[in-house]
């Protein structure tokens, strides 16, 4: 791996073990085997490293949603929603231990929120993406036009986030089959709420 990839991998490991707040750039650079000065040649700050960890070291939820927005109407809705939910479960299970310490102090959360806003990132992005996908399906007549895409997206991703919270809190690593089953159940439940058209 090149230095950039080494740094992202080291950051992912430290953030998962110690949380975002305790993962200093100095510690990340040391774990990667590079100087802190080299780290700053690749990344503006720790927030940028954090975002790279989320996008490069975690399952690609954003990529799944973007693909489905582009291909709306091509595959069965249940399969698409199940894919979103399964991706969200993996994403939140991977990112929850990393991001939870951002809430350790008001100052850290404020600084993190402001930095994310600067780069157009933040926790609302997945909800907006899923809502946009569902809106596309409404436009295609595959979901009842009275359905509320944002509410449905919030419910789906909220359920995934809460499951990740419980697993993290209880130190449980769920089996793949359990996550597959949960994804299917959540997708079918969402579809019943969206009142799928024949």
PDB file of N, CA and C in Angstrom, residues 45-116:
ATOM      1  N   UNK A  45      -7.092  17.387   7.656  1.00  0.00           N
ATOM      2  CA  UNK A  45      -7.268  17.267   9.098  1.00  0.00           C
ATOM      3  C   UNK A  45      -7.838  15.892   9.426  1.00  0.00           C
ATOM      4  N   UNK A  46      -8.103  15.673  10.711  1.00  0.00           N
ATOM      5  CA  UNK A  46      -8.602  14.365  11.146  1.00  0.00           C
ATOM      6  C   UNK A  46      -9.999  14.080  10.601  1.00  0.00           C
ATOM      7  N   UNK A  47     -10.803  15.123  10.417  1.00  0.00           N
ATOM      8  CA  UNK A  47     -12.141  14.915   9.869  1.00  0.00           C
ATOM      9  C   UNK A  47     -12.064  14.332   8.465  1.00  0.00           C
ATOM     10  N   UNK A  48     -11.125  14.821   7.676  1.00  0.00           N
ATOM     11  CA  UNK A  48     -10.965  14.282   6.327  1.00  0.00           C
ATOM     12  C   UNK A  48     -10.543  12.813   6.382  1.00  0.00           C
ATOM     13  N   UNK A  49      -9.691  12.467   7.330  1.00  0.00           N
ATOM     14  CA  UNK A  49      -9.299  11.061   7.500  1.00  0.00           C
ATOM     15  C   UNK A  49     -10.518  10.239   7.905  1.00  0.00           C
ATOM     16  N   UNK A  50     -11.311  10.768   8.825  1.00  0.00           N
ATOM     17  CA  UNK A  50     -12.528  10.100   9.289  1.00  0.00           C
ATOM     18  C   UNK A  50     -13.458   9.802   8.117  1.00  0.00           C
ATOM     19  N   UNK A  51     -13.663  10.789   7.239  1.00  0.00           N
ATOM     20  CA  UNK A  51     -14.539  10.592   6.089  1.00  0.00           C
ATOM     21  C   UNK A  51     -13.982   9.532   5.143  1.00  0.00           C
ATOM     22  N   UNK A  52     -12.663   9.508   4.992  1.00  0.00           N
ATOM     23  CA  UNK A  52     -12.043   8.480   4.157  1.00  0.00           C
ATOM     24  C   UNK A  52     -12.217   7.094   4.770  1.00  0.00           C
ATOM     25  N   UNK A  53     -12.122   7.015   6.077  1.00  0.00           N
ATOM     26  CA  UNK A  53     -12.348   5.735   6.759  1.00  0.00           C
ATOM     27  C   UNK A  53     -13.776   5.265   6.500  1.00  0.00           C
ATOM     28  N   UNK A  54     -14.744   6.177   6.625  1.00  0.00           N
ATOM     29  CA  UNK A  54     -16.142   5.809   6.424  1.00  0.00           C
ATOM     30  C   UNK A  54     -16.411   5.346   5.003  1.00  0.00           C
ATOM     31  N   UNK A  55     -15.784   6.003   4.018  1.00  0.00           N
ATOM     32  CA  UNK A  55     -16.071   5.680   2.617  1.00  0.00           C
ATOM     33  C   UNK A  55     -15.197   4.573   2.048  1.00  0.00           C
ATOM     34  N   UNK A  56     -13.993   4.409   2.604  1.00  0.00           N
ATOM     35  CA  UNK A  56     -13.056   3.449   2.034  1.00  0.00           C
ATOM     36  C   UNK A  56     -12.886   2.180   2.866  1.00  0.00           C
ATOM     37  N   UNK A  57     -13.130   2.270   4.158  1.00  0.00           N
ATOM     38  CA  UNK A  57     -12.919   1.122   5.028  1.00  0.00           C
ATOM     39  C   UNK A  57     -14.220   0.521   5.531  1.00  0.00           C
ATOM     40  N   UNK A  58     -15.349   1.083   5.117  1.00  0.00           N
ATOM     41  CA  UNK A  58     -16.655   0.570   5.506  1.00  0.00           C
ATOM     42  C   UNK A  58     -17.434   0.181   4.262  1.00  0.00           C
ATOM     43  N   UNK A  59     -18.459  -0.661   4.421  1.00  0.00           N
ATOM     44  CA  UNK A  59     -19.282  -1.026   3.269  1.00  0.00           C
ATOM     45  C   UNK A  59     -19.855   0.221   2.601  1.00  0.00           C
ATOM     46  N   UNK A  60     -19.924   0.235   1.277  1.00  0.00           N
ATOM     47  CA  UNK A  60     -20.267   1.452   0.513  1.00  0.00           C
ATOM     48  C   UNK A  60     -21.765   1.722   0.422  1.00  0.00           C
ATOM     49  N   UNK A  61     -22.383   2.171   1.508  1.00  0.00           N
ATOM     50  CA  UNK A  61     -23.814   2.468   1.492  1.00  0.00           C
ATOM     51  C   UNK A  61     -24.138   3.543   0.453  1.00  0.00           C
ATOM     52  N   UNK A  62     -23.351   4.611   0.413  1.00  0.00           N
ATOM     53  CA  UNK A  62     -23.623   5.696  -0.537  1.00  0.00           C
ATOM     54  C   UNK A  62     -23.575   5.199  -1.976  1.00  0.00           C
ATOM     55  N   UNK A  63     -22.627   4.320  -2.274  1.00  0.00           N
ATOM     56  CA  UNK A  63     -22.503   3.797  -3.633  1.00  0.00           C
ATOM     57  C   UNK A  63     -23.723   2.952  -4.016  1.00  0.00           C
ATOM     58  N   UNK A  64     -24.233   2.184  -3.053  1.00  0.00           N
ATOM     59  CA  UNK A  64     -25.428   1.367  -3.304  1.00  0.00           C
ATOM     60  C   UNK A  64     -26.610   2.270  -3.637  1.00  0.00           C
ATOM     61  N   UNK A  65     -26.806   3.289  -2.817  1.00  0.00           N
ATOM     62  CA  UNK A  65     -27.944   4.191  -3.014  1.00  0.00           C
ATOM     63  C   UNK A  65     -27.809   4.945  -4.333  1.00  0.00           C
ATOM     64  N   UNK A  66     -26.622   5.424  -4.645  1.00  0.00           N
ATOM     65  CA  UNK A  66     -26.413   6.147  -5.901  1.00  0.00           C
ATOM     66  C   UNK A  66     -26.725   5.259  -7.105  1.00  0.00           C
ATOM     67  N   UNK A  67     -26.299   4.022  -7.037  1.00  0.00           N
ATOM     68  CA  UNK A  67     -26.567   3.091  -8.146  1.00  0.00           C
ATOM     69  C   UNK A  67     -28.061   2.871  -8.316  1.00  0.00           C
ATOM     70  N   UNK A  68     -28.783   2.705  -7.200  1.00  0.00           N
ATOM     71  CA  UNK A  68     -30.218   2.444  -7.284  1.00  0.00           C
ATOM     72  C   UNK A  68     -30.989   3.671  -7.758  1.00  0.00           C
ATOM     73  N   UNK A  69     -30.504   4.859  -7.428  1.00  0.00           N
ATOM     74  CA  UNK A  69     -31.137   6.078  -7.956  1.00  0.00           C
ATOM     75  C   UNK A  69     -31.034   6.086  -9.480  1.00  0.00           C
ATOM     76  N   UNK A  70     -29.871   5.687  -9.984  1.00  0.00           N
ATOM     77  CA  UNK A  70     -29.646   5.688 -11.436  1.00  0.00           C
ATOM     78  C   UNK A  70     -30.423   4.572 -12.140  1.00  0.00           C
ATOM     79  N   UNK A  71     -30.687   3.478 -11.427  1.00  0.00           N
ATOM     80  CA  UNK A  71     -31.320   2.317 -12.073  1.00  0.00           C
ATOM     81  C   UNK A  71     -32.732   2.061 -11.552  1.00  0.00           C
ATOM     82  N   UNK A  72     -33.341   3.061 -10.935  1.00  0.00           N
ATOM     83  CA  UNK A  72     -34.698   2.895 -10.400  1.00  0.00           C
ATOM     84  C   UNK A  72     -35.627   2.345 -11.471  1.00  0.00           C
ATOM     85  N   UNK A  73     -36.449   1.387 -11.069  1.00  0.00           N
ATOM     86  CA  UNK A  73     -37.406   0.804 -11.996  1.00  0.00           C
ATOM     87  C   UNK A  73     -36.926  -0.441 -12.700  1.00  0.00           C
ATOM     88  N   UNK A  74     -35.651  -0.743 -12.589  1.00  0.00           N
ATOM     89  CA  UNK A  74     -35.105  -1.882 -13.337  1.00  0.00           C
ATOM     90  C   UNK A  74     -35.209  -3.209 -12.585  1.00  0.00           C
ATOM     91  N   UNK A  75     -35.143  -3.163 -11.266  1.00  0.00           N
ATOM     92  CA  UNK A  75     -35.197  -4.378 -10.462  1.00  0.00           C
ATOM     93  C   UNK A  75     -36.404  -4.312  -9.530  1.00  0.00           C
ATOM     94  N   UNK A  76     -36.842  -5.467  -8.995  1.00  0.00           N
ATOM     95  CA  UNK A  76     -37.973  -5.440  -8.055  1.00  0.00           C
ATOM     96  C   UNK A  76     -37.678  -4.522  -6.864  1.00  0.00           C
ATOM     97  N   UNK A  77     -38.693  -3.768  -6.453  1.00  0.00           N
ATOM     98  CA  UNK A  77     -38.505  -2.809  -5.368  1.00  0.00           C
ATOM     99  C   UNK A  77     -38.055  -3.510  -4.089  1.00  0.00           C
ATOM    100  N   UNK A  78     -38.645  -4.656  -3.798  1.00  0.00           N
ATOM    101  CA  UNK A  78     -38.269  -5.359  -2.568  1.00  0.00           C
ATOM    102  C   UNK A  78     -36.788  -5.713  -2.567  1.00  0.00           C
ATOM    103  N   UNK A  79     -36.277  -6.147  -3.708  1.00  0.00           N
ATOM    104  CA  UNK A  79     -34.853  -6.483  -3.795  1.00  0.00           C
ATOM    105  C   UNK A  79     -33.995  -5.240  -3.591  1.00  0.00           C
ATOM    106  N   UNK A  80     -34.432  -4.116  -4.165  1.00  0.00           N
ATOM    107  CA  UNK A  80     -33.671  -2.868  -4.019  1.00  0.00           C
ATOM    108  C   UNK A  80     -33.645  -2.387  -2.574  1.00  0.00           C
ATOM    109  N   UNK A  81     -34.808  -2.404  -1.931  1.00  0.00           N
ATOM    110  CA  UNK A  81     -34.871  -1.929  -0.549  1.00  0.00           C
ATOM    111  C   UNK A  81     -34.102  -2.872   0.372  1.00  0.00           C
ATOM    112  N   UNK A  82     -34.189  -4.163   0.109  1.00  0.00           N
ATOM    113  CA  UNK A  82     -33.426  -5.123   0.905  1.00  0.00           C
ATOM    114  C   UNK A  82     -31.932  -4.848   0.766  1.00  0.00           C
ATOM    115  N   UNK A  83     -31.510  -4.523  -0.437  1.00  0.00           N
ATOM    116  CA  UNK A  83     -30.093  -4.213  -0.665  1.00  0.00           C
ATOM    117  C   UNK A  83     -29.668  -2.956   0.096  1.00  0.00           C
ATOM    118  N   UNK A  84     -30.528  -1.950   0.091  1.00  0.00           N
ATOM    119  CA  UNK A  84     -30.236  -0.730   0.843  1.00  0.00           C
ATOM    120  C   UNK A  84     -30.113  -1.042   2.327  1.00  0.00           C
ATOM    121  N   UNK A  85     -31.076  -1.773   2.852  1.00  0.00           N
ATOM    122  CA  UNK A  85     -31.086  -2.085   4.289  1.00  0.00           C
ATOM    123  C   UNK A  85     -29.871  -2.918   4.667  1.00  0.00           C
ATOM    124  N   UNK A  86     -29.548  -3.893   3.837  1.00  0.00           N
ATOM    125  CA  UNK A  86     -28.390  -4.746   4.151  1.00  0.00           C
ATOM    126  C   UNK A  86     -27.106  -3.919   4.143  1.00  0.00           C
ATOM    127  N   UNK A  87     -27.001  -3.009   3.175  1.00  0.00           N
ATOM    128  CA  UNK A  87     -25.841  -2.129   3.130  1.00  0.00           C
ATOM    129  C   UNK A  87     -25.791  -1.195   4.326  1.00  0.00           C
ATOM    130  N   UNK A  88     -26.957  -0.701   4.736  1.00  0.00           N
ATOM    131  CA  UNK A  88     -27.024   0.200   5.889  1.00  0.00           C
ATOM    132  C   UNK A  88     -26.635  -0.521   7.177  1.00  0.00           C
ATOM    133  N   UNK A  89     -27.069  -1.749   7.328  1.00  0.00           N
ATOM    134  CA  UNK A  89     -26.699  -2.519   8.518  1.00  0.00           C
ATOM    135  C   UNK A  89     -25.179  -2.675   8.594  1.00  0.00           C
ATOM    136  N   UNK A  90     -24.574  -3.054   7.489  1.00  0.00           N
ATOM    137  CA  UNK A  90     -23.110  -3.212   7.472  1.00  0.00           C
ATOM    138  C   UNK A  90     -22.409  -1.881   7.739  1.00  0.00           C
ATOM    139  N   UNK A  91     -22.911  -0.825   7.110  1.00  0.00           N
ATOM    140  CA  UNK A  91     -22.285   0.488   7.270  1.00  0.00           C
ATOM    141  C   UNK A  91     -22.344   0.955   8.720  1.00  0.00           C
ATOM    142  N   UNK A  92     -23.517   0.886   9.324  1.00  0.00           N
ATOM    143  CA  UNK A  92     -23.656   1.370  10.696  1.00  0.00           C
ATOM    144  C   UNK A  92     -22.920   0.480  11.693  1.00  0.00           C
ATOM    145  N   UNK A  93     -22.922  -0.808  11.458  1.00  0.00           N
ATOM    146  CA  UNK A  93     -22.165  -1.699  12.345  1.00  0.00           C
ATOM    147  C   UNK A  93     -20.673  -1.387  12.284  1.00  0.00           C
ATOM    148  N   UNK A  94     -20.196  -1.010  11.098  1.00  0.00           N
ATOM    149  CA  UNK A  94     -18.781  -0.678  10.958  1.00  0.00           C
ATOM    150  C   UNK A  94     -18.434   0.704  11.450  1.00  0.00           C
ATOM    151  N   UNK A  95     -19.352   1.648  11.298  1.00  0.00           N
ATOM    152  CA  UNK A  95     -19.035   3.044  11.622  1.00  0.00           C
ATOM    153  C   UNK A  95     -19.453   3.475  13.015  1.00  0.00           C
ATOM    154  N   UNK A  96     -20.398   2.784  13.628  1.00  0.00           N
ATOM    155  CA  UNK A  96     -20.881   3.218  14.945  1.00  0.00           C
ATOM    156  C   UNK A  96     -19.765   3.278  15.983  1.00  0.00           C
ATOM    157  N   UNK A  97     -18.934   2.241  16.102  1.00  0.00           N
ATOM    158  CA  UNK A  97     -17.861   2.314  17.097  1.00  0.00           C
ATOM    159  C   UNK A  97     -16.867   3.445  16.820  1.00  0.00           C
ATOM    160  N   UNK A  98     -16.741   3.832  15.564  1.00  0.00           N
ATOM    161  CA  UNK A  98     -15.809   4.893  15.202  1.00  0.00           C
ATOM    162  C   UNK A  98     -16.380   6.269  15.555  1.00  0.00           C
ATOM    163  N   UNK A  99     -17.627   6.490  15.183  1.00  0.00           N
ATOM    164  CA  UNK A  99     -18.201   7.818  15.298  1.00  0.00           C
ATOM    165  C   UNK A  99     -18.801   8.183  16.635  1.00  0.00           C
ATOM    166  N   UNK A 100     -19.082   7.188  17.487  1.00  0.00           N
ATOM    167  CA  UNK A 100     -19.821   7.492  18.714  1.00  0.00           C
ATOM    168  C   UNK A 100     -19.085   8.469  19.620  1.00  0.00           C
ATOM    169  N   UNK A 101     -17.755   8.428  19.622  1.00  0.00           N
ATOM    170  CA  UNK A 101     -17.027   9.308  20.540  1.00  0.00           C
ATOM    171  C   UNK A 101     -17.027  10.760  20.099  1.00  0.00           C
ATOM    172  N   UNK A 102     -17.524  11.037  18.891  1.00  0.00           N
ATOM    173  CA  UNK A 102     -17.673  12.427  18.454  1.00  0.00           C
ATOM    174  C   UNK A 102     -18.614  13.175  19.406  1.00  0.00           C
ATOM    175  N   UNK A 103     -19.490  12.418  20.062  1.00  0.00           N
ATOM    176  CA  UNK A 103     -20.461  13.019  20.972  1.00  0.00           C
ATOM    177  C   UNK A 103     -19.934  13.156  22.407  1.00  0.00           C
ATOM    178  N   UNK A 104     -18.658  12.898  22.603  1.00  0.00           N
ATOM    179  CA  UNK A 104     -18.113  12.904  23.967  1.00  0.00           C
ATOM    180  C   UNK A 104     -18.078  14.292  24.593  1.00  0.00           C
ATOM    181  N   UNK A 105     -17.914  15.335  23.768  1.00  0.00           N
ATOM    182  CA  UNK A 105     -17.977  16.701  24.293  1.00  0.00           C
ATOM    183  C   UNK A 105     -18.740  17.571  23.308  1.00  0.00           C
ATOM    184  N   UNK A 106     -19.354  18.617  23.826  1.00  0.00           N
ATOM    185  CA  UNK A 106     -20.104  19.541  22.969  1.00  0.00           C
ATOM    186  C   UNK A 106     -19.175  20.221  21.977  1.00  0.00           C
ATOM    187  N   UNK A 107     -17.970  20.563  22.434  1.00  0.00           N
ATOM    188  CA  UNK A 107     -17.017  21.256  21.579  1.00  0.00           C
ATOM    189  C   UNK A 107     -16.575  20.380  20.410  1.00  0.00           C
ATOM    190  N   UNK A 108     -16.291  19.117  20.694  1.00  0.00           N
ATOM    191  CA  UNK A 108     -15.867  18.197  19.643  1.00  0.00           C
ATOM    192  C   UNK A 108     -16.985  17.995  18.628  1.00  0.00           C
ATOM    193  N   UNK A 109     -18.210  17.821  19.107  1.00  0.00           N
ATOM    194  CA  UNK A 109     -19.338  17.619  18.203  1.00  0.00           C
ATOM    195  C   UNK A 109     -19.558  18.849  17.329  1.00  0.00           C
ATOM    196  N   UNK A 110     -19.476  20.036  17.923  1.00  0.00           N
ATOM    197  CA  UNK A 110     -19.671  21.275  17.167  1.00  0.00           C
ATOM    198  C   UNK A 110     -18.616  21.415  16.074  1.00  0.00           C
ATOM    199  N   UNK A 111     -17.358  21.185  16.446  1.00  0.00           N
ATOM    200  CA  UNK A 111     -16.272  21.300  15.465  1.00  0.00           C
ATOM    201  C   UNK A 111     -16.424  20.271  14.353  1.00  0.00           C
ATOM    202  N   UNK A 112     -16.794  19.066  14.720  1.00  0.00           N
ATOM    203  CA  UNK A 112     -16.973  17.992  13.736  1.00  0.00           C
ATOM    204  C   UNK A 112     -18.139  18.321  12.800  1.00  0.00           C
ATOM    205  N   UNK A 113     -19.240  18.784  13.360  1.00  0.00           N
ATOM    206  CA  UNK A 113     -20.414  19.132  12.552  1.00  0.00           C
ATOM    207  C   UNK A 113     -20.095  20.250  11.570  1.00  0.00           C
ATOM    208  N   UNK A 114     -19.375  21.260  12.043  1.00  0.00           N
ATOM    209  CA  UNK A 114     -19.026  22.384  11.171  1.00  0.00           C
ATOM    210  C   UNK A 114     -18.098  21.940  10.047  1.00  0.00           C
ATOM    211  N   UNK A 115     -17.159  21.068  10.364  1.00  0.00           N
ATOM    212  CA  UNK A 115     -16.212  20.595   9.337  1.00  0.00           C
ATOM    213  C   UNK A 115     -16.934  19.721   8.305  1.00  0.00           C
ATOM    214  N   UNK A 116     -17.850  18.881   8.753  1.00  0.00           N
ATOM    215  CA  UNK A 116     -18.611  18.056   7.811  1.00  0.00           C
ATOM    216  C   UNK A 116     -19.454  18.931   6.884  1.00  0.00           C
TER     217      UNK A 116
END
